[in-house]
PDB file of C-alpha atoms and ligand atoms in Angstrom:
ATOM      1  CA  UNK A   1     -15.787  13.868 -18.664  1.00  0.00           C
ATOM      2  CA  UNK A   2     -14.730  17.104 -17.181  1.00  0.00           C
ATOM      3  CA  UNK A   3     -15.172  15.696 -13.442  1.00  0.00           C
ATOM      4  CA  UNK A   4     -11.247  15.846 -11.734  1.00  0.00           C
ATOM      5  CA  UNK A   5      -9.713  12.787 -12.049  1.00  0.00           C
ATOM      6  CA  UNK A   6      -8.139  10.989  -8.595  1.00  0.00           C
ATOM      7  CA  UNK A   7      -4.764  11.902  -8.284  1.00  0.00           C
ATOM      8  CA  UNK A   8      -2.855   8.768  -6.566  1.00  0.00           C
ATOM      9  CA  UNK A   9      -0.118   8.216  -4.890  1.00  0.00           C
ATOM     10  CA  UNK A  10       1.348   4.261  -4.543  1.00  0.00           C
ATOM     11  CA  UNK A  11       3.261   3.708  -1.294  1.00  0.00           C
ATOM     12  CA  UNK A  12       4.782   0.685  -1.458  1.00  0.00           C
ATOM     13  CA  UNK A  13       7.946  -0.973   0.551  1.00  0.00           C
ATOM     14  CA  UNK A  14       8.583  -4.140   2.707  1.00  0.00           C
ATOM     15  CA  UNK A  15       6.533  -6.191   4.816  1.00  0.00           C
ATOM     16  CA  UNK A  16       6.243  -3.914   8.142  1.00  0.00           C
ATOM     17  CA  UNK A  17       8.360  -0.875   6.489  1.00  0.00           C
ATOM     18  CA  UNK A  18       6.243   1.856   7.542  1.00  0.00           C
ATOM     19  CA  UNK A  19       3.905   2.426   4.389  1.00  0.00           C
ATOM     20  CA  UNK A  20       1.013   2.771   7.229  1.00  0.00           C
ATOM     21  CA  UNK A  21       2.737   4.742  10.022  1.00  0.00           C
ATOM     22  CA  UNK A  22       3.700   7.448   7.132  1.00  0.00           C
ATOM     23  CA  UNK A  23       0.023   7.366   5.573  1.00  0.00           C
ATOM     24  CA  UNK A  24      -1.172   8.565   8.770  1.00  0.00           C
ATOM     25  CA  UNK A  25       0.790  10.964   9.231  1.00  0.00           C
ATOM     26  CA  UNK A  26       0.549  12.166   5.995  1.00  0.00           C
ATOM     27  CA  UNK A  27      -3.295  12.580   6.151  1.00  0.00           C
ATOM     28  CA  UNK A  28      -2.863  13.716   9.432  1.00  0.00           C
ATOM     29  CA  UNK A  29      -1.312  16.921   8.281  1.00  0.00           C
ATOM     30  CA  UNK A  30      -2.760  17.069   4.311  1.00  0.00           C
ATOM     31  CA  UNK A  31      -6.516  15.833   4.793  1.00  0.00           C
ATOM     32  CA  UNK A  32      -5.588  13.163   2.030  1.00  0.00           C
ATOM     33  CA  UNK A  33      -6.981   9.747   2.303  1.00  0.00           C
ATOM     34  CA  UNK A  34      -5.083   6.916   3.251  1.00  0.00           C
ATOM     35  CA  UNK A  35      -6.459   3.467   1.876  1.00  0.00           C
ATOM     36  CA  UNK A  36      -4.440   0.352   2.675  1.00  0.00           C
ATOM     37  CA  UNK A  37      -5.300  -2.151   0.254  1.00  0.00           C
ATOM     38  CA  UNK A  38      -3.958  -4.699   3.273  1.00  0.00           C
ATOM     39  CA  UNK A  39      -6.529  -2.913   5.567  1.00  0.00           C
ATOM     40  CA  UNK A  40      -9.579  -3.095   2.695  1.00  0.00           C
ATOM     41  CA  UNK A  41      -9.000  -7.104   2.367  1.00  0.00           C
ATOM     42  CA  UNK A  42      -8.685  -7.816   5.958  1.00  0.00           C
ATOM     43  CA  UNK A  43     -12.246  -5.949   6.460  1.00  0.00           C
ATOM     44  CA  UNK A  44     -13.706  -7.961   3.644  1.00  0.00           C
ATOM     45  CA  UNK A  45     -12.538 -11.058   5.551  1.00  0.00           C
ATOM     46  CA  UNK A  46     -14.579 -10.562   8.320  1.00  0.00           C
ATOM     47  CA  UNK A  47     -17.581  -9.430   5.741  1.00  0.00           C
ATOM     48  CA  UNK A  48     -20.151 -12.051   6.643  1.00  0.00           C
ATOM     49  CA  UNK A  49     -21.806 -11.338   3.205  1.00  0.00           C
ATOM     50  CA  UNK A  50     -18.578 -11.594   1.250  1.00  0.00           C
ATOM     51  CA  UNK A  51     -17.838 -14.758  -0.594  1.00  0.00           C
ATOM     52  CA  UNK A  52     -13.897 -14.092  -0.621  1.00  0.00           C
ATOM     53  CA  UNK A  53     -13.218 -14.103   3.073  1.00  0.00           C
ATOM     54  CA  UNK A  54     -11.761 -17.899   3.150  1.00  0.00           C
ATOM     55  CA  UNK A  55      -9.593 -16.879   0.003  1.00  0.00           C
ATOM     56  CA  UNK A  56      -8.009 -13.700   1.630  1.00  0.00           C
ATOM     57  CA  UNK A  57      -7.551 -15.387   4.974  1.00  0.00           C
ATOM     58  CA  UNK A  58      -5.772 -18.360   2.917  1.00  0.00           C
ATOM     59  CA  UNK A  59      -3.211 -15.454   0.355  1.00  0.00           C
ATOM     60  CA  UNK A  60      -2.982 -13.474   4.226  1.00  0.00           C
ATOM     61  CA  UNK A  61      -1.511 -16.388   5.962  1.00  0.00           C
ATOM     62  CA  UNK A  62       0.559 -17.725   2.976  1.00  0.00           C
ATOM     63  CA  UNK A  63       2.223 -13.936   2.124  1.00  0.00           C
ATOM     64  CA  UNK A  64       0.652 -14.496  -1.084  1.00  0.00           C
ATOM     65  CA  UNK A  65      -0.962 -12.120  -3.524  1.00  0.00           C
ATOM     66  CA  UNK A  66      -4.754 -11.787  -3.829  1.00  0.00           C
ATOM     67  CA  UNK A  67      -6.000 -11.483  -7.493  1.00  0.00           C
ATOM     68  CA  UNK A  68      -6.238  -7.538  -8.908  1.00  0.00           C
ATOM     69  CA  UNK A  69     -10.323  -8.165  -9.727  1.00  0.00           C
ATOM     70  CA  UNK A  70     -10.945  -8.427  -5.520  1.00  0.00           C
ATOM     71  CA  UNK A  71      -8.300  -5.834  -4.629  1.00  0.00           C
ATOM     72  CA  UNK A  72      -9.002  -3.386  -6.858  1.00  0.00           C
ATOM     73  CA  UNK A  73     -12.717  -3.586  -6.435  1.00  0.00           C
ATOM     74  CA  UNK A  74     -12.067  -2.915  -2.895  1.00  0.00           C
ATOM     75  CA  UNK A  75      -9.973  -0.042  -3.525  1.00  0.00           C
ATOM     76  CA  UNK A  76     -12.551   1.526  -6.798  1.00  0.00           C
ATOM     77  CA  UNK A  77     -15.232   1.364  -3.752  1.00  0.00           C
ATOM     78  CA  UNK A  78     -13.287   3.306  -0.891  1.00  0.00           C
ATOM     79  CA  UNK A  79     -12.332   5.978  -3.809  1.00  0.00           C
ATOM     80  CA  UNK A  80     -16.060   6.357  -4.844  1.00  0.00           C
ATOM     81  CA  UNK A  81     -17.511   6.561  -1.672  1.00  0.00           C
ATOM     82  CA  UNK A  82     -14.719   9.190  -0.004  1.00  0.00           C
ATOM     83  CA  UNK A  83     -15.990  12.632  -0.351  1.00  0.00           C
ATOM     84  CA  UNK A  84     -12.718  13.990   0.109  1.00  0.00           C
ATOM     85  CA  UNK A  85     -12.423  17.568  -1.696  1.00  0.00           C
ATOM     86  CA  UNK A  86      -8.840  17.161  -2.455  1.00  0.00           C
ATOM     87  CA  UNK A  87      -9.550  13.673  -4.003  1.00  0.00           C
ATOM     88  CA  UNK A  88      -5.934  12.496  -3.526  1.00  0.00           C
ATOM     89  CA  UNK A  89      -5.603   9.156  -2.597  1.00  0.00           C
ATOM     90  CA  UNK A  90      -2.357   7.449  -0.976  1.00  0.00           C
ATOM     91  CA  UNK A  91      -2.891   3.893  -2.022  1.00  0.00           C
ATOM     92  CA  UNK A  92      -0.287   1.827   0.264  1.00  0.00           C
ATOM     93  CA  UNK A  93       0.573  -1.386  -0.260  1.00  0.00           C
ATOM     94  CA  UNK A  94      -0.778  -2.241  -3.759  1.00  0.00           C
ATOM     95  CA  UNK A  95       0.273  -2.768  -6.518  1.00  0.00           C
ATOM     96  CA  UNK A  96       2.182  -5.941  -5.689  1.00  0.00           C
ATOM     97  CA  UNK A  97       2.463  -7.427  -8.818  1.00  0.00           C
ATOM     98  CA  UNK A  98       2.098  -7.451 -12.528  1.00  0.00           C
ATOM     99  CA  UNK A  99      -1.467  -9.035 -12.271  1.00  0.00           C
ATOM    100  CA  UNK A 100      -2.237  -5.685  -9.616  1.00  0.00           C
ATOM    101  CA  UNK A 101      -0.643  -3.764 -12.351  1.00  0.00           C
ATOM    102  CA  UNK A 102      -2.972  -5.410 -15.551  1.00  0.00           C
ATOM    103  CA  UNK A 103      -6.051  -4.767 -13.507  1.00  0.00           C
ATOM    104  CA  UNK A 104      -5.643  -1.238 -12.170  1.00  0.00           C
ATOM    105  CA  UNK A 105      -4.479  -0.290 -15.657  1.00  0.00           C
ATOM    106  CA  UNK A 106      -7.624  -1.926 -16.964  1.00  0.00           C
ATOM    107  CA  UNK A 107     -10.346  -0.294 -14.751  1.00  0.00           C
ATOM    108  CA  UNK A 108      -8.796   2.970 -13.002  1.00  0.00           C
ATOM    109  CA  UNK A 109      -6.250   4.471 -15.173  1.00  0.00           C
ATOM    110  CA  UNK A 110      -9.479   6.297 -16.971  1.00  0.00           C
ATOM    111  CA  UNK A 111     -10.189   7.783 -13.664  1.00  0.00           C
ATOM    112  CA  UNK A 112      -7.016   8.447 -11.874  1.00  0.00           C
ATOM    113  CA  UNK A 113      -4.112  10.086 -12.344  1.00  0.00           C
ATOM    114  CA  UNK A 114      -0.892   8.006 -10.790  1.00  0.00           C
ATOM    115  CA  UNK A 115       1.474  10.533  -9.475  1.00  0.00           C
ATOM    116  CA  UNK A 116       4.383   8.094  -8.545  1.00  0.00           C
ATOM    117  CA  UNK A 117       5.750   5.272  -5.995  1.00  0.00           C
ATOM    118  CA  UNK A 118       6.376   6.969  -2.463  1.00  0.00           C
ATOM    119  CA  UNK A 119       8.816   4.174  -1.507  1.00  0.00           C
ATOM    120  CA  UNK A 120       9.738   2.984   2.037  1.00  0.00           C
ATOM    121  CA  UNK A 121      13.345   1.856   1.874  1.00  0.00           C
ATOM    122  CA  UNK A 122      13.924  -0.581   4.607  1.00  0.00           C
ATOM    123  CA  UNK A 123      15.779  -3.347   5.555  1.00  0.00           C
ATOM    124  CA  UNK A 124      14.546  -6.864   5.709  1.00  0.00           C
ATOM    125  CA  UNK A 125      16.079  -6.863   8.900  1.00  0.00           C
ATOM    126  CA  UNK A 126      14.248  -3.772  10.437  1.00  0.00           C
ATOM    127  CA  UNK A 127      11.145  -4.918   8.445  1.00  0.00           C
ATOM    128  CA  UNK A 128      10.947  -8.440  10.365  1.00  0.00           C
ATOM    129  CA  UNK A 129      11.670  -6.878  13.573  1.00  0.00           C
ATOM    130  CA  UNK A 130       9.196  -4.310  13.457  1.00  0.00           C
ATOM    131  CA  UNK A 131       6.668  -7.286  12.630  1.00  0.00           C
ATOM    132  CA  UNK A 132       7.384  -9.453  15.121  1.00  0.00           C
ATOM    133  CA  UNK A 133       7.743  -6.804  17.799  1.00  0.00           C
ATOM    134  CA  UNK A 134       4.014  -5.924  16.576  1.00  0.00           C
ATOM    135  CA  UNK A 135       2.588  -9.416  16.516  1.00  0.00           C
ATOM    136  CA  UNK A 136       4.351  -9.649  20.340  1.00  0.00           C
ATOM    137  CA  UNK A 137       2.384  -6.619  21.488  1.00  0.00           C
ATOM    138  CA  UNK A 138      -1.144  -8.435  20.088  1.00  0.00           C
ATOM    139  CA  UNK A 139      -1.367  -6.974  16.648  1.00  0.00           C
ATOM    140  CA  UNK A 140      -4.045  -9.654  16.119  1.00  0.00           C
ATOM    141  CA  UNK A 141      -2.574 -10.243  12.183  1.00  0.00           C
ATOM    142  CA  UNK A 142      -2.440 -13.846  11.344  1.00  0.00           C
ATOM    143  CA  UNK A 143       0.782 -13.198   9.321  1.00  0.00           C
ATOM    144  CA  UNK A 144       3.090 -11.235  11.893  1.00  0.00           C
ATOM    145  CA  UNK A 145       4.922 -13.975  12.759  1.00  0.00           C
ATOM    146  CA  UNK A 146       8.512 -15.683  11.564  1.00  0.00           C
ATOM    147  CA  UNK A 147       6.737 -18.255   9.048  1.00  0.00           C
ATOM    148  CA  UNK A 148       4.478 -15.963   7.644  1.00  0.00           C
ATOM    149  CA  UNK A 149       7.228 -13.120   7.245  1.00  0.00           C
ATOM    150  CA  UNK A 150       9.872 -15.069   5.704  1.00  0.00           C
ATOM    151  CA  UNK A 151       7.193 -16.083   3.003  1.00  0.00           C
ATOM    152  CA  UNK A 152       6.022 -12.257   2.834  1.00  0.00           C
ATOM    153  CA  UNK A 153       9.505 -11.153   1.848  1.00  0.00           C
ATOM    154  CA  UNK A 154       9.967 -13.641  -0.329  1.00  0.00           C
ATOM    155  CA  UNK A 155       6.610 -12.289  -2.162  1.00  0.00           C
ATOM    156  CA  UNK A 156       8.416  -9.102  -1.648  1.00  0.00           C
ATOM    157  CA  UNK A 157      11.475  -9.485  -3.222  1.00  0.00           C
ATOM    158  CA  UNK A 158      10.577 -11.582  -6.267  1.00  0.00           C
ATOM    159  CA  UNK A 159       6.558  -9.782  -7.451  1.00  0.00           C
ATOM    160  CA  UNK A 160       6.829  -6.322  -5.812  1.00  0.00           C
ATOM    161  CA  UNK A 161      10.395  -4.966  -6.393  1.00  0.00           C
ATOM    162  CA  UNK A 162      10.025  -5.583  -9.641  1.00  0.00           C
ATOM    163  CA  UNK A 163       6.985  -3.137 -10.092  1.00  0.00           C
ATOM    164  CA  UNK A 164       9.266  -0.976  -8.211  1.00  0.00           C
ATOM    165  CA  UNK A 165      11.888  -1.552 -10.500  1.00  0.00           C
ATOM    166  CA  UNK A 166       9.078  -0.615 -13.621  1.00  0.00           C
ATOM    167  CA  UNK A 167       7.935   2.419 -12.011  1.00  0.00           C
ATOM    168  CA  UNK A 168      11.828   3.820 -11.321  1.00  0.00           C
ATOM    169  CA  UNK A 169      12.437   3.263 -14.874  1.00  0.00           C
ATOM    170  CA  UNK A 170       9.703   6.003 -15.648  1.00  0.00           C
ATOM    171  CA  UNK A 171      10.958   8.049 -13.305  1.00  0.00           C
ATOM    172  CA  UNK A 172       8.642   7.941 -10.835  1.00  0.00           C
ATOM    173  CA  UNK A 173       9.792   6.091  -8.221  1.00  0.00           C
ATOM    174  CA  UNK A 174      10.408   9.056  -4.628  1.00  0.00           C
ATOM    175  CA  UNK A 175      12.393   7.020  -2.029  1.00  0.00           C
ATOM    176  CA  UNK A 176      12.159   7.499   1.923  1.00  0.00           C
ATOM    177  CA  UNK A 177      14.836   6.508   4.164  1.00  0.00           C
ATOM    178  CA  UNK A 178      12.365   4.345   6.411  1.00  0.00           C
ATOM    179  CA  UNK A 179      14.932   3.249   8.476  1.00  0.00           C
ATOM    180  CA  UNK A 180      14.337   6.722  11.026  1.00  0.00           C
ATOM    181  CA  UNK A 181      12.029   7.746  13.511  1.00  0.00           C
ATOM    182  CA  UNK A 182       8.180   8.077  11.927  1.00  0.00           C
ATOM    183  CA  UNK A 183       8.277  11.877  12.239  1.00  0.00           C
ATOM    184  CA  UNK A 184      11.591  11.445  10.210  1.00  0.00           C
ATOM    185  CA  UNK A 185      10.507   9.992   7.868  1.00  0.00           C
ATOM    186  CA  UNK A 186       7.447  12.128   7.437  1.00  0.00           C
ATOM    187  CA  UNK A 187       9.609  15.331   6.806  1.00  0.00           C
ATOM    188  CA  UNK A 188      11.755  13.191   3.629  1.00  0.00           C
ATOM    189  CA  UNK A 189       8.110  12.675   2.771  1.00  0.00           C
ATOM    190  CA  UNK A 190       6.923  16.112   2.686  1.00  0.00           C
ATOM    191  CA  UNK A 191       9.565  17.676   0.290  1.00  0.00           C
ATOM    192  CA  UNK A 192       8.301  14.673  -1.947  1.00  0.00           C
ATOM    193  CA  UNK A 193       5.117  15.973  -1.507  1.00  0.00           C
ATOM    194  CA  UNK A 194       6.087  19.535  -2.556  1.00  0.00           C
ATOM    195  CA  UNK A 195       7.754  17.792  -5.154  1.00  0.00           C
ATOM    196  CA  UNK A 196       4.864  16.316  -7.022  1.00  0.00           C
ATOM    197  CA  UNK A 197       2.954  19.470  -6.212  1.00  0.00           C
ATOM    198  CA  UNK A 198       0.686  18.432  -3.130  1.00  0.00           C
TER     199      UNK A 198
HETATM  200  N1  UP5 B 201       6.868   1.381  12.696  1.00  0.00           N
HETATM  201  C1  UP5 B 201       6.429   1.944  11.550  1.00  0.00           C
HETATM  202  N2  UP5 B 201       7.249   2.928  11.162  1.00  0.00           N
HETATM  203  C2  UP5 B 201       8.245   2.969  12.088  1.00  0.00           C
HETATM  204  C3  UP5 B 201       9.413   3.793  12.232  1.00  0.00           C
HETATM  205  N3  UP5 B 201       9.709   4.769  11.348  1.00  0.00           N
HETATM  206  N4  UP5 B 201      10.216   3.561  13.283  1.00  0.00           N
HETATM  207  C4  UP5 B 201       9.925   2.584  14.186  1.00  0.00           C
HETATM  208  N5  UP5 B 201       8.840   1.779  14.103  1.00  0.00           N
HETATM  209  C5  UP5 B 201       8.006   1.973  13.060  1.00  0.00           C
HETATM  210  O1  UP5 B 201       4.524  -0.464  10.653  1.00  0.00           O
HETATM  211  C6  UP5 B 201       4.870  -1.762  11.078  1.00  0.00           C
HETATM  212  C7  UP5 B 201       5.302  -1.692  12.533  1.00  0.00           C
HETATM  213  O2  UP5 B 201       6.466  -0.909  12.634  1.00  0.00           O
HETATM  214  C8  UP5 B 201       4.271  -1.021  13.441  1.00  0.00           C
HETATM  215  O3  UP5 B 201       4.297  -1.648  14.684  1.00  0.00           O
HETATM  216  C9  UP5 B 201       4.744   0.415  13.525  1.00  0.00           C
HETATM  217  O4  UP5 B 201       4.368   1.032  14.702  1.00  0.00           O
HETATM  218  C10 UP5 B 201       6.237   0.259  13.410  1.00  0.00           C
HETATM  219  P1  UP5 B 201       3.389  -0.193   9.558  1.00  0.00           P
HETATM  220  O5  UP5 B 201       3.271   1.262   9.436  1.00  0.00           O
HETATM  221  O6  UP5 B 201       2.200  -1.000   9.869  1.00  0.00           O
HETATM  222  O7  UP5 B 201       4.140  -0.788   8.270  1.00  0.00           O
HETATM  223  P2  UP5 B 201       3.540  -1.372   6.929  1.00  0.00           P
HETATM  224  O8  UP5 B 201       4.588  -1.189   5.906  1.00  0.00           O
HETATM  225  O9  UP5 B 201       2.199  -0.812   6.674  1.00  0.00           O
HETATM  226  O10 UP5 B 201       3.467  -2.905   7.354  1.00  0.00           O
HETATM  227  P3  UP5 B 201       2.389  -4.001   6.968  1.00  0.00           P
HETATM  228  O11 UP5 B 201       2.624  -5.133   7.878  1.00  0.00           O
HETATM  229  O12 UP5 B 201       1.028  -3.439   6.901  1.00  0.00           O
HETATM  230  O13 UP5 B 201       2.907  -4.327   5.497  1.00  0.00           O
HETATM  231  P4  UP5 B 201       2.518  -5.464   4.515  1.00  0.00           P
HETATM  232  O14 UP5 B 201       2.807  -4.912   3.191  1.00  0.00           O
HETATM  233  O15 UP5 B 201       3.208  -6.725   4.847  1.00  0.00           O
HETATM  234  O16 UP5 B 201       0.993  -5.725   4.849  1.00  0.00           O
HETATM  235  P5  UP5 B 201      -0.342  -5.367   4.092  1.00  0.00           P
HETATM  236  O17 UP5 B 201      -1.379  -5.162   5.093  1.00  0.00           O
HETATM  237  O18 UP5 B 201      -0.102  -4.348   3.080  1.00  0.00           O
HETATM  238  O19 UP5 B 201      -0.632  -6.762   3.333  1.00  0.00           O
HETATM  239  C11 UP5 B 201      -0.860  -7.938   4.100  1.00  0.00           C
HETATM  240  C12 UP5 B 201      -1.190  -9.081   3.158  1.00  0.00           C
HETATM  241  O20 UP5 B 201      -2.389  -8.803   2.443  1.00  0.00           O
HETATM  242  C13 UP5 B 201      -0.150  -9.363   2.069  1.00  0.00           C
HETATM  243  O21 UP5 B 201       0.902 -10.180   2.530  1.00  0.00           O
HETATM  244  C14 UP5 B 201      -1.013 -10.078   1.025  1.00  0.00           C
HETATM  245  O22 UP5 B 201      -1.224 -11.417   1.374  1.00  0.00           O
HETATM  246  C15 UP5 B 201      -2.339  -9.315   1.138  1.00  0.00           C
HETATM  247  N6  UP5 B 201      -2.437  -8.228   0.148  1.00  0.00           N
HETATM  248  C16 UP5 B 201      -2.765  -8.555  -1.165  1.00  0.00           C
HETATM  249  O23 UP5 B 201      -2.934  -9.747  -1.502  1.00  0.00           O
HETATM  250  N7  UP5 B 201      -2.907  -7.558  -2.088  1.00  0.00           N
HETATM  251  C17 UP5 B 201      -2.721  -6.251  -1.774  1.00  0.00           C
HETATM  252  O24 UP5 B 201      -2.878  -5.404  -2.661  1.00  0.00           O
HETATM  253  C18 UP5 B 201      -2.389  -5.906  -0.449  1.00  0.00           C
HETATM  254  C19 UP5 B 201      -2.242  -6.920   0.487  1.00  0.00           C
HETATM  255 MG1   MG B 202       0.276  -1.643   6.469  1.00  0.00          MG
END
């Protein structure tokens, strides 16, 4: 087809790194759109008419890792129905795993373009504190608490930063210093930006 493809960008980092706080700002400022595969499955929870709401409440609250058909369904909708003229997507927080990988491969790759990782480099220790200081102040998430966090790094460390790993090796991998002050971060992000010519 001659149609423009997507163009995507994956932001992916620890549990409570900042992926979010940066997507907002970036559409803030680029008119992008910002889908957060976390975001899509906790709306499909409370989707009366959806038959997966008991199994995402049961991956949420065990840190564990939805299966790619679900997510990615969830994330093929969002892209079809945004009439965004740029069509540049920042997809943050997926993929998580190899099984995200298979599946996005499988269905989108003939539609979008993958641009990179934008990655959120932050410590554990910054992560946790962020999520529990969030969860504190009402957050409503079923999973910002210690339990659930410890088992969401875990998931962390041993499915995503591997995928991480996979996508540095091809070069693609554009690393923020998530550690800093949001609008900090946001100006490491925009000479990535200029860097992958958005
Ligand atoms: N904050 C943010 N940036 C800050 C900064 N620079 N300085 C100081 N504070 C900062 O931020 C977290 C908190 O920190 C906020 O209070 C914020 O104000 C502050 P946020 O921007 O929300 O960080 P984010 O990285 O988006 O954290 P989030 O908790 O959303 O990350 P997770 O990756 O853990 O959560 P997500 O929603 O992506 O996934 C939740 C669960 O859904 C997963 O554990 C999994 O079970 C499931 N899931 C799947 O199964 N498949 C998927 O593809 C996606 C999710
Ligand atoms: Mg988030």
């Amino acid at each position: 087809s001659t149609a423009k493809k997507f163009e995507v960008l994956f932001v992916l980092g620890g549990p409570g790194a900042g992926k979010g706080t940066l997507c907002r700002y970036i559409t803030e400022k680029y008119g992008y759109v910002h889908l957060s595969a976390g975001d899509l499955l906790r709306e499909e929870q409370t989707n009366l008419d959806s038959q997966y709401g008991e199994l995402i409440n049961r991956h949420i609250k065990e840190g564990t890792i939805v299966r790619v058909e679900i997510t990615c369904s969830l994330l093929d909708r969002a892209m079809q129905m945004s009439d965004n003229p740029h069509k540049r997507f920042l997809i943050d927080g997926f993929p998580r795993n190899q099984d995200n990988i298979d599946g996005w491969n499988k269905v989108m790759s003939e539609k979008c373009i993958v641009k990179g990782v934008l990655f959120c480099d932050c410590s554990k220790e910054v992560c946790t504190e962020r999520c529990l200081n969030r969860g504190a102040a009402g957050s409503g998430r079923t999973d910002d608490n210690e339990e659930v966090l410890a088992k969401r790094h875990e998931t962390y460390i041993t499915s995503t930063l591997p995928i991480i790993e996979h996508f540095e090796k091809q070069g693609a991998v554009y690393k923020v210093n998530s550690m800093q002050a949001p609008d900090k971060v946001f100006e490491e992000a925009k000479e990535i930006l200029t860097e992958i010519g958005w």
